[in-house]
Amino acid sequence: YGPAADAQANLLGDRLREMARQETLKIQIFSQQFMLPWGMLYVADEYDPDDVNPELFLGLKHVIEHIPLQPGMRVIDTTVDSQPGLAVSLNVNADIDRQMGMPLIAGQRSYWEQIGQAGGVEVTVRESGDEVTRALADAATADQILYFYCHAISKSLAEGGGPDDSTLVLSGDQRVTLGDLNLFASPKKTLPGAPLVFINACESAELSPLFYDGFVPYFMAKGARGVIGTECETPALFAAEWARRFFDRFLAGEPLGQAFLGLRREFYYEHGNLLGLLYALYVDGDTQVVPGVNLAKVG
């Protein structure tokens, strides 16, 4: 509804407002770029700071998924096969515990160690940028879930280096840029596990949805089924807790879209916390682990 908006833009706004008042919907956005934090859109007729209706945040009531371009159509189903075993990698910045003064990485490693010990899931831990680059360069890397808990930096076309300088920061301040990955882990070498990539970037002040303009096409070209992750600076403690609760749901077989919506509503209505809206789906929301992993032995 801005001054330069045309009739079609106004019509889109009208329809979004109508949808936001309906029952839970599955809203899909198809675009090659145009990365926006759709879940955070507040679609009230007017903004009244004294009367905010949380149900009018699109992502708190509806399943929002941004379907990325997949030119090769390498993944045509929504099933992550957990048989005979699910391959997961934990790619972390081990310095976060020292930086934050809390055992956040240690806690996540313990969580995945318990899952691995319970059986049915093979967990690989990588801490350095070199390890991550080598894994992505290896056409034999079988990860089905490629999980990052680290810092991330966005770069736009107007900044030095442009999107190729968008960066994942691993242990020892090892920086893996999108340009590095294109050079040393070519997208021409696809990953056989068709991984779901989860970029849980915490305490990253220089992160924006622009980050995904480059990394989503890269991972899709590598054969990933899609990407999920934070779209702006997210507190480290929340990011760790969100990940644990998300994986509890997703590994047990709950579809991605429902897991995201359920978690957002749980954090808001039980804890008064809207930070779940900072996470976005660049993947089909029907994606699920089949059969679900038995987490009964995980504390």
mmCIF file of C-alpha atoms in Angstrom:
data_model
loop_
_atom_site.group_PDB
_atom_site.id
_atom_site.type_symbol
_atom_site.label_atom_id
_atom_site.label_comp_id
_atom_site.label_asym_id
_atom_site.label_seq_id
_atom_site.Cartn_x
_atom_site.Cartn_y
_atom_site.Cartn_z
ATOM 1 C CA TYR A 1 0.000 0.000 0.000
ATOM 2 C CA GLY A 2 2.995 2.311 -0.374
ATOM 3 C CA PRO A 3 2.881 5.473 -2.494
ATOM 4 C CA ALA A 4 4.304 3.689 -5.541
ATOM 5 C CA ALA A 5 2.136 0.567 -5.213
ATOM 6 C CA ASP A 6 0.040 -0.287 -8.238
ATOM 7 C CA ALA A 7 -3.409 -1.896 -8.358
ATOM 8 C CA GLN A 8 -1.976 -5.427 -8.418
ATOM 9 C CA ALA A 9 0.107 -4.792 -5.299
ATOM 10 C CA ASN A 10 -2.964 -3.372 -3.544
ATOM 11 C CA LEU A 11 -4.966 -6.436 -4.597
ATOM 12 C CA LEU A 12 -2.287 -8.753 -3.180
ATOM 13 C CA GLY A 13 -2.466 -6.848 0.110
ATOM 14 C CA ASP A 14 -6.252 -7.145 0.153
ATOM 15 C CA ARG A 15 -6.121 -10.902 -0.430
ATOM 16 C CA LEU A 16 -3.457 -11.452 2.230
ATOM 17 C CA ARG A 17 -5.599 -9.627 4.770
ATOM 18 C CA GLU A 18 -8.617 -11.734 3.820
ATOM 19 C CA MET A 19 -6.633 -14.966 4.147
ATOM 20 C CA ALA A 20 -5.166 -13.977 7.506
ATOM 21 C CA ARG A 21 -8.684 -13.979 8.964
ATOM 22 C CA GLN A 22 -9.535 -17.472 7.724
ATOM 23 C CA GLU A 23 -8.785 -20.853 9.220
ATOM 24 C CA THR A 24 -5.228 -22.176 9.057
ATOM 25 C CA LEU A 25 -3.990 -22.142 5.469
ATOM 26 C CA LYS A 26 -0.916 -23.388 3.654
ATOM 27 C CA ILE A 27 0.487 -20.352 1.834
ATOM 28 C CA GLN A 28 3.157 -21.009 -0.788
ATOM 29 C CA ILE A 29 5.338 -18.279 -2.261
ATOM 30 C CA PHE A 30 7.052 -19.109 -5.551
ATOM 31 C CA SER A 31 9.883 -16.834 -6.617
ATOM 32 C CA GLN A 32 13.501 -17.082 -7.611
ATOM 33 C CA GLN A 33 14.449 -14.131 -5.439
ATOM 34 C CA PHE A 34 12.223 -11.610 -3.621
ATOM 35 C CA MET A 35 13.235 -12.968 -0.210
ATOM 36 C CA LEU A 36 10.978 -11.450 2.438
ATOM 37 C CA PRO A 37 10.296 -12.482 6.054
ATOM 38 C CA TRP A 38 6.771 -13.548 5.087
ATOM 39 C CA GLY A 39 5.983 -15.086 8.470
ATOM 40 C CA MET A 40 6.568 -11.741 10.193
ATOM 41 C CA LEU A 41 4.105 -9.824 8.007
ATOM 42 C CA TYR A 42 1.420 -8.237 10.173
ATOM 43 C CA VAL A 43 -1.711 -7.848 8.065
ATOM 44 C CA ALA A 44 -4.088 -5.806 10.215
ATOM 45 C CA ASP A 45 -6.057 -3.066 8.476
ATOM 46 C CA GLU A 46 -4.280 -0.563 10.691
ATOM 47 C CA TYR A 47 -1.424 -0.809 13.164
ATOM 48 C CA ASP A 48 -2.487 0.056 16.707
ATOM 49 C CA PRO A 49 0.379 -0.491 19.198
ATOM 50 C CA ASP A 50 -2.172 -0.741 22.001
ATOM 51 C CA ASP A 51 -4.180 -3.447 20.265
ATOM 52 C CA VAL A 52 -1.899 -5.929 18.488
ATOM 53 C CA ASN A 53 -3.630 -9.139 17.401
ATOM 54 C CA PRO A 54 -0.983 -11.905 17.236
ATOM 55 C CA GLU A 55 -3.224 -14.018 14.997
ATOM 56 C CA LEU A 56 -2.642 -11.433 12.243
ATOM 57 C CA PHE A 57 1.049 -12.331 11.951
ATOM 58 C CA LEU A 58 0.933 -14.616 8.920
ATOM 59 C CA GLY A 59 3.425 -17.075 10.373
ATOM 60 C CA LEU A 60 1.656 -17.446 13.718
ATOM 61 C CA LYS A 61 -1.574 -18.739 12.187
ATOM 62 C CA HIS A 62 -0.664 -20.187 8.806
ATOM 63 C CA VAL A 63 1.935 -22.517 7.299
ATOM 64 C CA ILE A 64 4.163 -20.264 5.166
ATOM 65 C CA GLU A 65 6.568 -21.875 2.731
ATOM 66 C CA HIS A 66 8.771 -20.270 0.087
ATOM 67 C CA ILE A 67 9.355 -22.810 -2.664
ATOM 68 C CA PRO A 68 12.811 -22.255 -4.180
ATOM 69 C CA LEU A 69 13.686 -22.782 -7.807
ATOM 70 C CA GLN A 70 14.948 -26.317 -8.465
ATOM 71 C CA PRO A 71 15.993 -26.381 -12.134
ATOM 72 C CA GLY A 72 17.189 -29.989 -12.065
ATOM 73 C CA MET A 73 14.089 -31.349 -10.264
ATOM 74 C CA ARG A 74 16.400 -33.667 -8.320
ATOM 75 C CA VAL A 75 14.002 -34.039 -5.382
ATOM 76 C CA ILE A 76 10.420 -34.815 -6.359
ATOM 77 C CA ASP A 77 9.077 -36.240 -3.099
ATOM 78 C CA THR A 78 8.622 -34.927 0.435
ATOM 79 C CA THR A 79 9.961 -37.966 2.278
ATOM 80 C CA VAL A 80 13.252 -38.134 4.184
ATOM 81 C CA ASP A 81 13.813 -41.887 4.382
ATOM 82 C CA SER A 82 15.100 -42.914 7.813
ATOM 83 C CA GLN A 83 15.701 -46.555 6.889
ATOM 84 C CA PRO A 84 18.076 -48.267 7.418
ATOM 85 C CA GLY A 85 19.494 -45.213 9.212
ATOM 86 C CA LEU A 86 19.184 -41.428 9.089
ATOM 87 C CA ALA A 87 22.407 -39.532 8.279
ATOM 88 C CA VAL A 88 22.707 -36.202 10.131
ATOM 89 C CA SER A 89 25.606 -33.787 10.350
ATOM 90 C CA LEU A 90 26.085 -31.198 13.106
ATOM 91 C CA ASN A 91 28.215 -28.340 11.739
ATOM 92 C CA VAL A 92 29.006 -25.947 14.571
ATOM 93 C CA ASN A 93 31.002 -22.982 15.713
ATOM 94 C CA ALA A 94 32.487 -24.416 18.906
ATOM 95 C CA ASP A 95 33.572 -20.917 20.017
ATOM 96 C CA ILE A 96 29.961 -19.938 20.766
ATOM 97 C CA ASP A 97 30.076 -21.528 24.234
ATOM 98 C CA ARG A 98 33.022 -19.343 25.209
ATOM 99 C CA GLN A 99 31.548 -16.260 23.572
ATOM 100 C CA MET A 100 28.180 -16.646 25.293
ATOM 101 C CA GLY A 101 29.385 -18.127 28.581
ATOM 102 C CA MET A 102 26.890 -20.973 28.228
ATOM 103 C CA PRO A 103 27.231 -24.643 27.140
ATOM 104 C CA LEU A 104 25.062 -24.210 24.026
ATOM 105 C CA ILE A 105 27.216 -26.258 21.652
ATOM 106 C CA ALA A 106 27.926 -28.799 24.385
ATOM 107 C CA GLY A 107 24.197 -29.158 25.006
ATOM 108 C CA GLN A 108 23.433 -29.753 21.341
ATOM 109 C CA ARG A 109 26.260 -32.241 20.982
ATOM 110 C CA SER A 110 24.907 -34.117 23.997
ATOM 111 C CA TYR A 111 21.411 -34.123 22.476
ATOM 112 C CA TRP A 112 22.677 -35.645 19.220
ATOM 113 C CA GLU A 113 24.966 -38.091 21.005
ATOM 114 C CA GLN A 114 21.935 -39.461 22.861
ATOM 115 C CA ILE A 115 20.006 -39.761 19.610
ATOM 116 C CA GLY A 116 22.935 -41.545 17.987
ATOM 117 C CA GLN A 117 23.310 -43.917 20.919
ATOM 118 C CA ALA A 118 19.599 -44.737 20.834
ATOM 119 C CA GLY A 119 20.145 -46.142 17.332
ATOM 120 C CA GLY A 120 18.744 -45.425 13.913
ATOM 121 C CA VAL A 121 20.593 -42.124 13.417
ATOM 122 C CA GLU A 122 24.225 -41.668 12.379
ATOM 123 C CA VAL A 123 25.579 -38.302 13.550
ATOM 124 C CA THR A 124 28.691 -36.617 12.134
ATOM 125 C CA VAL A 125 30.128 -33.536 13.886
ATOM 126 C CA ARG A 126 32.161 -30.921 12.012
ATOM 127 C CA GLU A 127 33.626 -27.846 13.677
ATOM 128 C CA SER A 128 35.881 -26.190 11.122
ATOM 129 C CA GLY A 129 35.223 -24.434 7.878
ATOM 130 C CA ASP A 130 37.672 -26.771 6.155
ATOM 131 C CA GLU A 131 35.721 -29.833 7.292
ATOM 132 C CA VAL A 132 32.466 -28.327 6.029
ATOM 133 C CA THR A 133 33.971 -27.405 2.654
ATOM 134 C CA ARG A 134 35.497 -30.868 2.197
ATOM 135 C CA ALA A 135 32.195 -32.539 3.052
ATOM 136 C CA LEU A 136 30.285 -30.412 0.559
ATOM 137 C CA ALA A 137 32.937 -31.073 -2.077
ATOM 138 C CA ASP A 138 32.680 -34.851 -1.600
ATOM 139 C CA ALA A 139 30.041 -36.441 -3.833
ATOM 140 C CA ALA A 140 29.924 -39.346 -1.368
ATOM 141 C CA THR A 141 28.733 -37.213 1.590
ATOM 142 C CA ALA A 142 25.445 -38.883 2.512
ATOM 143 C CA ASP A 143 23.949 -36.300 4.906
ATOM 144 C CA GLN A 144 20.146 -36.226 4.833
ATOM 145 C CA ILE A 145 19.959 -33.434 7.398
ATOM 146 C CA LEU A 146 22.731 -30.838 7.192
ATOM 147 C CA TYR A 147 22.461 -28.767 10.381
ATOM 148 C CA PHE A 148 24.478 -25.596 11.027
ATOM 149 C CA TYR A 149 24.644 -23.816 14.390
ATOM 150 C CA CYS A 150 27.017 -20.926 13.823
ATOM 151 C CA HIS A 151 27.222 -17.245 12.901
ATOM 152 C CA ALA A 152 26.250 -15.975 9.446
ATOM 153 C CA ILE A 153 26.759 -12.746 7.504
ATOM 154 C CA SER A 154 24.693 -11.397 4.592
ATOM 155 C CA LYS A 155 26.102 -9.326 1.777
ATOM 156 C CA SER A 156 24.032 -7.470 -0.804
ATOM 157 C CA LEU A 157 24.885 -6.420 -4.350
ATOM 158 C CA ALA A 158 25.638 -2.931 -3.055
ATOM 159 C CA GLU A 159 28.327 -4.164 -0.637
ATOM 160 C CA GLY A 160 31.927 -5.074 -1.358
ATOM 161 C CA GLY A 161 32.129 -8.588 -2.743
ATOM 162 C CA GLY A 162 28.359 -8.820 -3.156
ATOM 163 C CA PRO A 163 26.360 -11.986 -2.348
ATOM 164 C CA ASP A 164 29.429 -14.175 -2.965
ATOM 165 C CA ASP A 165 30.826 -12.713 0.276
ATOM 166 C CA SER A 166 27.859 -13.978 2.320
ATOM 167 C CA THR A 167 29.502 -16.109 4.983
ATOM 168 C CA LEU A 168 29.113 -18.983 7.426
ATOM 169 C CA VAL A 169 31.444 -18.540 10.428
ATOM 170 C CA LEU A 170 32.675 -21.801 11.966
ATOM 171 C CA SER A 171 35.104 -22.533 14.820
ATOM 172 C CA GLY A 172 38.299 -20.519 15.073
ATOM 173 C CA ASP A 173 36.643 -17.756 13.067
ATOM 174 C CA GLN A 174 37.029 -19.868 9.930
ATOM 175 C CA ARG A 175 34.861 -18.143 7.349
ATOM 176 C CA VAL A 176 33.271 -20.049 4.519
ATOM 177 C CA THR A 177 31.879 -17.690 1.905
ATOM 178 C CA LEU A 178 29.420 -18.538 -0.824
ATOM 179 C CA GLY A 179 32.217 -17.776 -3.288
ATOM 180 C CA ASP A 180 34.476 -20.307 -1.531
ATOM 181 C CA LEU A 181 31.818 -23.004 -1.782
ATOM 182 C CA ASN A 182 31.186 -22.352 -5.467
ATOM 183 C CA LEU A 183 34.942 -22.604 -6.079
ATOM 184 C CA PHE A 184 35.973 -25.470 -3.799
ATOM 185 C CA ALA A 185 32.698 -27.430 -3.424
ATOM 186 C CA SER A 186 31.213 -27.077 -6.873
ATOM 187 C CA PRO A 187 27.428 -27.224 -7.180
ATOM 188 C CA LYS A 188 28.024 -29.607 -10.078
ATOM 189 C CA LYS A 189 28.867 -32.304 -7.494
ATOM 190 C CA THR A 190 25.466 -33.124 -6.019
ATOM 191 C CA LEU A 191 24.926 -34.675 -2.593
ATOM 192 C CA PRO A 192 23.252 -38.100 -2.789
ATOM 193 C CA GLY A 193 21.333 -37.688 0.480
ATOM 194 C CA ALA A 194 19.153 -34.834 -0.898
ATOM 195 C CA PRO A 195 19.676 -33.080 2.455
ATOM 196 C CA LEU A 196 17.402 -30.708 4.270
ATOM 197 C CA VAL A 197 19.729 -27.824 5.194
ATOM 198 C CA PHE A 198 19.026 -26.059 8.499
ATOM 199 C CA ILE A 199 21.057 -22.870 9.040
ATOM 200 C CA ASN A 200 20.495 -21.926 12.682
ATOM 201 C CA ALA A 201 22.500 -18.693 12.695
ATOM 202 C CA CYS A 202 22.637 -17.101 16.135
ATOM 203 C CA GLU A 203 23.903 -13.722 17.368
ATOM 204 C CA SER A 204 24.483 -12.691 13.749
ATOM 205 C CA ALA A 205 23.834 -8.951 13.544
ATOM 206 C CA GLU A 206 24.727 -8.857 9.844
ATOM 207 C CA LEU A 207 22.152 -11.478 8.827
ATOM 208 C CA SER A 208 19.106 -10.725 6.675
ATOM 209 C CA PRO A 209 16.830 -12.627 4.261
ATOM 210 C CA LEU A 210 19.316 -11.588 1.538
ATOM 211 C CA PHE A 211 21.576 -14.354 2.890
ATOM 212 C CA TYR A 212 19.264 -16.911 1.296
ATOM 213 C CA ASP A 213 19.359 -15.232 -2.121
ATOM 214 C CA GLY A 214 22.727 -16.915 -2.608
ATOM 215 C CA PHE A 215 22.800 -19.911 -0.291
ATOM 216 C CA VAL A 216 19.410 -21.359 -1.261
ATOM 217 C CA PRO A 217 20.287 -21.591 -5.002
ATOM 218 C CA TYR A 218 23.692 -23.041 -4.075
ATOM 219 C CA PHE A 219 22.271 -25.807 -1.889
ATOM 220 C CA MET A 220 19.454 -26.530 -4.341
ATOM 221 C CA ALA A 221 22.050 -26.941 -7.109
ATOM 222 C CA LYS A 222 23.901 -29.338 -4.784
ATOM 223 C CA GLY A 223 20.781 -31.523 -4.705
ATOM 224 C CA ALA A 224 19.289 -30.348 -1.393
ATOM 225 C CA ARG A 225 15.545 -30.668 -0.948
ATOM 226 C CA GLY A 226 15.433 -27.190 0.613
ATOM 227 C CA VAL A 227 16.683 -24.867 3.323
ATOM 228 C CA ILE A 228 15.276 -23.644 6.630
ATOM 229 C CA GLY A 229 16.815 -21.064 8.899
ATOM 230 C CA THR A 230 16.913 -17.781 10.740
ATOM 231 C CA GLU A 231 16.425 -14.563 8.761
ATOM 232 C CA CYS A 232 17.947 -12.021 11.154
ATOM 233 C CA GLU A 233 19.849 -11.793 14.432
ATOM 234 C CA THR A 234 18.564 -14.479 16.815
ATOM 235 C CA PRO A 235 19.597 -14.899 20.487
ATOM 236 C CA ALA A 236 21.865 -17.911 20.894
ATOM 237 C CA LEU A 237 19.924 -19.428 23.796
ATOM 238 C CA PHE A 238 16.634 -19.231 21.895
ATOM 239 C CA ALA A 239 18.242 -20.667 18.749
ATOM 240 C CA ALA A 240 19.501 -23.686 20.704
ATOM 241 C CA GLU A 241 16.143 -24.273 22.412
ATOM 242 C CA TRP A 242 14.217 -23.858 19.164
ATOM 243 C CA ALA A 243 16.480 -26.404 17.461
ATOM 244 C CA ARG A 244 15.999 -28.988 20.207
ATOM 245 C CA ARG A 245 12.208 -28.677 20.177
ATOM 246 C CA PHE A 246 12.111 -28.567 16.386
ATOM 247 C CA PHE A 247 14.145 -31.744 16.005
ATOM 248 C CA ASP A 248 12.019 -33.497 18.654
ATOM 249 C CA ARG A 249 9.020 -32.890 16.402
ATOM 250 C CA PHE A 250 10.600 -33.327 12.989
ATOM 251 C CA LEU A 251 12.567 -36.493 13.721
ATOM 252 C CA ALA A 252 9.424 -38.050 15.180
ATOM 253 C CA GLY A 253 7.724 -37.623 11.798
ATOM 254 C CA GLU A 254 5.836 -34.327 12.038
ATOM 255 C CA PRO A 255 5.776 -32.445 8.672
ATOM 256 C CA LEU A 256 8.001 -29.358 8.535
ATOM 257 C CA GLY A 257 5.211 -26.828 8.092
ATOM 258 C CA GLN A 258 3.188 -28.157 10.984
ATOM 259 C CA ALA A 259 6.302 -28.375 13.183
ATOM 260 C CA PHE A 260 7.118 -24.715 12.514
ATOM 261 C CA LEU A 261 3.560 -23.527 13.079
ATOM 262 C CA GLY A 262 3.162 -25.608 16.239
ATOM 263 C CA LEU A 263 6.452 -24.356 17.684
ATOM 264 C CA ARG A 264 5.676 -20.713 16.913
ATOM 265 C CA ARG A 265 2.338 -20.978 18.652
ATOM 266 C CA GLU A 266 3.821 -22.906 21.578
ATOM 267 C CA PHE A 267 6.506 -20.281 22.195
ATOM 268 C CA TYR A 268 4.047 -17.401 21.913
ATOM 269 C CA TYR A 269 1.054 -18.746 23.802
ATOM 270 C CA GLU A 270 3.032 -20.540 26.517
ATOM 271 C CA HIS A 271 5.997 -18.164 26.873
ATOM 272 C CA GLY A 272 4.949 -14.849 25.290
ATOM 273 C CA ASN A 273 7.797 -15.238 22.783
ATOM 274 C CA LEU A 274 7.393 -14.347 19.084
ATOM 275 C CA LEU A 275 10.974 -15.162 18.041
ATOM 276 C CA GLY A 276 9.784 -18.274 16.207
ATOM 277 C CA LEU A 277 8.696 -15.917 13.431
ATOM 278 C CA LEU A 278 12.389 -15.347 12.659
ATOM 279 C CA TYR A 279 12.617 -18.837 11.113
ATOM 280 C CA ALA A 280 11.655 -19.405 7.489
ATOM 281 C CA LEU A 281 10.937 -22.403 5.271
ATOM 282 C CA TYR A 282 12.552 -22.470 1.823
ATOM 283 C CA VAL A 283 11.258 -25.964 1.187
ATOM 284 C CA ASP A 284 7.984 -27.850 0.813
ATOM 285 C CA GLY A 285 6.229 -27.776 4.188
ATOM 286 C CA ASP A 286 4.989 -31.364 3.736
ATOM 287 C CA THR A 287 8.567 -32.674 4.051
ATOM 288 C CA GLN A 288 8.808 -35.274 6.830
ATOM 289 C CA VAL A 289 10.974 -38.099 8.161
ATOM 290 C CA VAL A 290 9.446 -41.508 7.357
ATOM 291 C CA PRO A 291 9.253 -43.560 9.459
ATOM 292 C CA GLY A 292 9.686 -41.253 12.416
ATOM 293 C CA VAL A 293 12.654 -41.837 14.714
ATOM 294 C CA ASN A 294 11.911 -43.245 18.164
ATOM 295 C CA LEU A 295 13.109 -40.550 20.591
ATOM 296 C CA ALA A 296 11.814 -42.264 23.740
ATOM 297 C CA LYS A 297 15.378 -42.972 24.935
ATOM 298 C CA VAL A 298 16.513 -39.370 24.477
ATOM 299 C CA GLY A 299 16.443 -37.256 27.642
#
